[in-house]
Coordinates of C-alpha atoms in Angstrom, one line a residue:
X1 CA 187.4 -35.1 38.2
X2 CA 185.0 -37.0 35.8
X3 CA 186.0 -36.7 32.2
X4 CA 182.5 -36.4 30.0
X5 CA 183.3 -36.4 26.2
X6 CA 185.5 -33.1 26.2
X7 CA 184.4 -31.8 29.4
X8 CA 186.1 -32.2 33.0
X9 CA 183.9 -32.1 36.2
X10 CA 184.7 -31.6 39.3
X11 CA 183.7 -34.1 41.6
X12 CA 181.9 -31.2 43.6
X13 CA 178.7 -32.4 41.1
X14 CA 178.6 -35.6 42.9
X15 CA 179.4 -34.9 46.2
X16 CA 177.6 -31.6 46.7
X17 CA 174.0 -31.0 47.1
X18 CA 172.5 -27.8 46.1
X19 CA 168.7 -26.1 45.8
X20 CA 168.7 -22.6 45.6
X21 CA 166.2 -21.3 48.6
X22 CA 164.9 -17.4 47.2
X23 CA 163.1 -17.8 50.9
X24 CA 166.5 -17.1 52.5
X25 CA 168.8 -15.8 49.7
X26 CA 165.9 -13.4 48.3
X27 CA 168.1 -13.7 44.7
X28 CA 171.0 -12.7 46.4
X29 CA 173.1 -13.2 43.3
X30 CA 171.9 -11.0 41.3
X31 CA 173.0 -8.2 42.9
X32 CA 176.3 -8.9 44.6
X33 CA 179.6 -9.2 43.7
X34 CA 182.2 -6.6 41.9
X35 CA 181.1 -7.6 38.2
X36 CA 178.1 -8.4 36.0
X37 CA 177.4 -12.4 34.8
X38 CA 180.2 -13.5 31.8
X39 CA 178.1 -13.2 28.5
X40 CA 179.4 -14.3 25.3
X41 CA 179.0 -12.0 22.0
X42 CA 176.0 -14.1 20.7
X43 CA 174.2 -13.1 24.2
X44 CA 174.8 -9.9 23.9
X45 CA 173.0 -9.6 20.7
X46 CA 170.6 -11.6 22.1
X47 CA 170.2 -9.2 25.1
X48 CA 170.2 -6.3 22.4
X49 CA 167.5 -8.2 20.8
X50 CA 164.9 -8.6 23.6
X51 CA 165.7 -5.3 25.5
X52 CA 162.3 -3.9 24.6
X53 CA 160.3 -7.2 25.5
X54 CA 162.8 -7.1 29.2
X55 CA 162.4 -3.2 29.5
X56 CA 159.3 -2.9 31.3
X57 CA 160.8 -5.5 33.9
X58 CA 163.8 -3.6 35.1
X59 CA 164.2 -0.7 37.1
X60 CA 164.6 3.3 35.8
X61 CA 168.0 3.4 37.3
X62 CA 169.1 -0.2 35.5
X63 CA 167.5 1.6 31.4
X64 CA 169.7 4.7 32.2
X65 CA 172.8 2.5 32.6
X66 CA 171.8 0.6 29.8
X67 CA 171.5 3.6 27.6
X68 CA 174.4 5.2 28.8
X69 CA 177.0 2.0 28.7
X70 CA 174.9 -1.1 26.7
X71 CA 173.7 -4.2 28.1
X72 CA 177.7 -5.5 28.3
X73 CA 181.0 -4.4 29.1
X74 CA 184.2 -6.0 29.3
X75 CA 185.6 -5.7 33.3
X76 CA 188.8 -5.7 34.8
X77 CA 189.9 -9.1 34.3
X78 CA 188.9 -9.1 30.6
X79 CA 185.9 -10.8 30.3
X80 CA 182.9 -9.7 28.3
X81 CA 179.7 -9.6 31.4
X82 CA 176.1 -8.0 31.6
X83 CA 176.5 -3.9 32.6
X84 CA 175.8 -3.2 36.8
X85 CA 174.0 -0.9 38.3
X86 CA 175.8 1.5 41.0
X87 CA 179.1 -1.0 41.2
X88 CA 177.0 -4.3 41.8
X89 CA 172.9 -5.2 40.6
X90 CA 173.3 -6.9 37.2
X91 CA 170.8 -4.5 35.3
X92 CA 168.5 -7.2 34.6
X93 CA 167.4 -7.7 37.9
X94 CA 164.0 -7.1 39.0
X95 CA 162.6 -6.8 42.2
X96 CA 159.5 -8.3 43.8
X97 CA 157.6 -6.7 46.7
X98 CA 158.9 -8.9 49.3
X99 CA 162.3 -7.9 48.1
X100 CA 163.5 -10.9 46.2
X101 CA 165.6 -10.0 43.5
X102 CA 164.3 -12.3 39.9
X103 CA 166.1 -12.1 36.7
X104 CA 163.9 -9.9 34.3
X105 CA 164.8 -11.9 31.4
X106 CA 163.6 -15.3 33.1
X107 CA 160.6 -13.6 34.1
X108 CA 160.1 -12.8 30.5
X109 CA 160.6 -15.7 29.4
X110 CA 158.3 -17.8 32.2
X111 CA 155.5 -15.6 31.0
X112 CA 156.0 -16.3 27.3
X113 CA 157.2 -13.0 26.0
X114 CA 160.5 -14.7 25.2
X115 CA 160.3 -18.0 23.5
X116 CA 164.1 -18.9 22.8
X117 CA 165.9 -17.2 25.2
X118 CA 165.8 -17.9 29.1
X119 CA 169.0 -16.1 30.3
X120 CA 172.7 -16.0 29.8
X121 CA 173.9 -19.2 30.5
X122 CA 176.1 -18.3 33.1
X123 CA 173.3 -17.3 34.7
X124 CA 171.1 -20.7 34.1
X125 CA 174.2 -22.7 34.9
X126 CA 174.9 -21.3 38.1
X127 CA 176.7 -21.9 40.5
X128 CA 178.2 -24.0 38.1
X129 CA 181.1 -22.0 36.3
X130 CA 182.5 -23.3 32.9
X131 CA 186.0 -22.5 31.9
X132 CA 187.4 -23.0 28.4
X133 CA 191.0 -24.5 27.3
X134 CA 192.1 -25.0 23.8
X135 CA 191.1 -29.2 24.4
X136 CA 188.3 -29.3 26.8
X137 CA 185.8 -27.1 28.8
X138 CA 186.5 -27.0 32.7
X139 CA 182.7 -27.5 35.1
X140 CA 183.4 -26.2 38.4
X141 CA 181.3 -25.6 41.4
X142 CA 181.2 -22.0 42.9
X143 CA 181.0 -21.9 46.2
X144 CA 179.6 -18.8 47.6
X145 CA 178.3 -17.7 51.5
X146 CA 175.2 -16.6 49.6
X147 CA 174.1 -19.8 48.2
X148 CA 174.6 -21.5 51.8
X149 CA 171.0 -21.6 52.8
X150 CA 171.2 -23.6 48.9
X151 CA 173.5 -26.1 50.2
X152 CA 171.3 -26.7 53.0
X153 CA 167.8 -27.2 51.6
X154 CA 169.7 -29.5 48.8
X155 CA 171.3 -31.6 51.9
X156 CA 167.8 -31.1 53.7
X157 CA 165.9 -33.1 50.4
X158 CA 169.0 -35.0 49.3
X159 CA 169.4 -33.3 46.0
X160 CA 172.8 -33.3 44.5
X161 CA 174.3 -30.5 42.4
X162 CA 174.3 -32.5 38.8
X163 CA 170.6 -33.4 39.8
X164 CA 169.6 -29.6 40.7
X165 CA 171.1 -28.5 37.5
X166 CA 170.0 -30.9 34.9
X167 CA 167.9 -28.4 33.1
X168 CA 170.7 -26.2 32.5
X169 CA 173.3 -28.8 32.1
X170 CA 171.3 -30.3 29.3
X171 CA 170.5 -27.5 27.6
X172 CA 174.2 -26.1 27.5
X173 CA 175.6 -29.7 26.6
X174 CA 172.7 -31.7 25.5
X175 CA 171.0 -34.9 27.1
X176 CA 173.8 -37.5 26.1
X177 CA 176.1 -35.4 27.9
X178 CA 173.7 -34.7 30.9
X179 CA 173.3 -38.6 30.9
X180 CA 176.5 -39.5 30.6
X181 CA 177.2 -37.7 33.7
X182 CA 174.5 -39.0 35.5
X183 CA 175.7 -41.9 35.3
X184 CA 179.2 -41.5 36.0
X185 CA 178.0 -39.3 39.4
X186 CA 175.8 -42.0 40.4
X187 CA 178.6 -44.5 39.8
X188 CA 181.5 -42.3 41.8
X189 CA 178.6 -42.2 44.6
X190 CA 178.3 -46.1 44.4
X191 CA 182.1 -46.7 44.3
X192 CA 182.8 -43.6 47.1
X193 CA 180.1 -44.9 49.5
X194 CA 181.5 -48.4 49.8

């Protein structure tokens, strides 16, 4: 673990690579799993908030759910996450016509119809998972078969996970934290490769 102001990393940062290939996954993400992607209450009115700007992205069967149920819902396990459609597709996925699956809200936002909102940062952070304790905020990697062909084009171009995710990392913690981090990855890497 690397221990960045009140953060701990996992060493999976360093040692991983990672760059997500839509080629092969096709947004995979987005759609599987049992649960929507952990939201906090200021997303959710933030979700609330662009709705109509995101509507015109997502699919008939995604607005119904909305309507029915709202953009959020707590699951089983108690945390707060973005409503599912049919027991899996996060309802703000869209679909392009070769079948990859694109977060509506990030298209939204890449066009300029959303200036200060790009996603849920679960979402932007992923597959980086952040838990939080009373003292400090956990970053773990999490691995998934789906993000495979990810691991393999990051190994293929030698880009690391803390290095694929900078963006997101520094947004979420800021750039002295993102740099802070670099350095300490770059350091364990040194050290580690002796």
């Amino acid at each position: 673990m690397l221990q960045i102001k009140d953060t701990l990393v996992s060493l999976d940062l360093a040692e991983r690579f990672f760059c997500c290939d839509l080629d092969k996954c096709l947004g995979e993400c987005c759609i599987e799993g049992d649960a929507g992607a952990p939201v906090t209450n200021e997303e959710v009115k933030m979700l609330k908030k662009i709705l109509p700007v995101v509507e015109p992205y997502i699919t008939p069967r995604a607005k119904q759910v909305i309507s029915d149920s709202g953009v959020a819902y707590v699951d089983e396990e108690g945390d707060l996450v973005t409503s599912i459609v049919d027991g899996k597709d996060c309802v703000f996925t869209c679909f392009e016509k070769n079948g990859t699956c694109l977060c509506a809200i990030e298209k939204a936002y890449r066009e300029g119809k959303i200036k200060d909102f790009r996603k849920p940062a679960s979402c932007h952070l992923y597959p980086v998972r952040l838990t939080k304790y009373p003292s400090f905020t956990a970053v773990n990697y999490h691995r998934w078969k789906i993000c495979r062909a990810a691991e393999v084009l990051g190994r293929k171009n030698e880009i690391r996970l803390y290095e694929f995710l900078k963006e997101p990392l520094t947004a979420y913690f800021g750039k002295e934290w993102y740099d802070e981090l670099a350095l300490a990855c770059q350091t364990y890497l040194e050290e580690y490769n002796e």
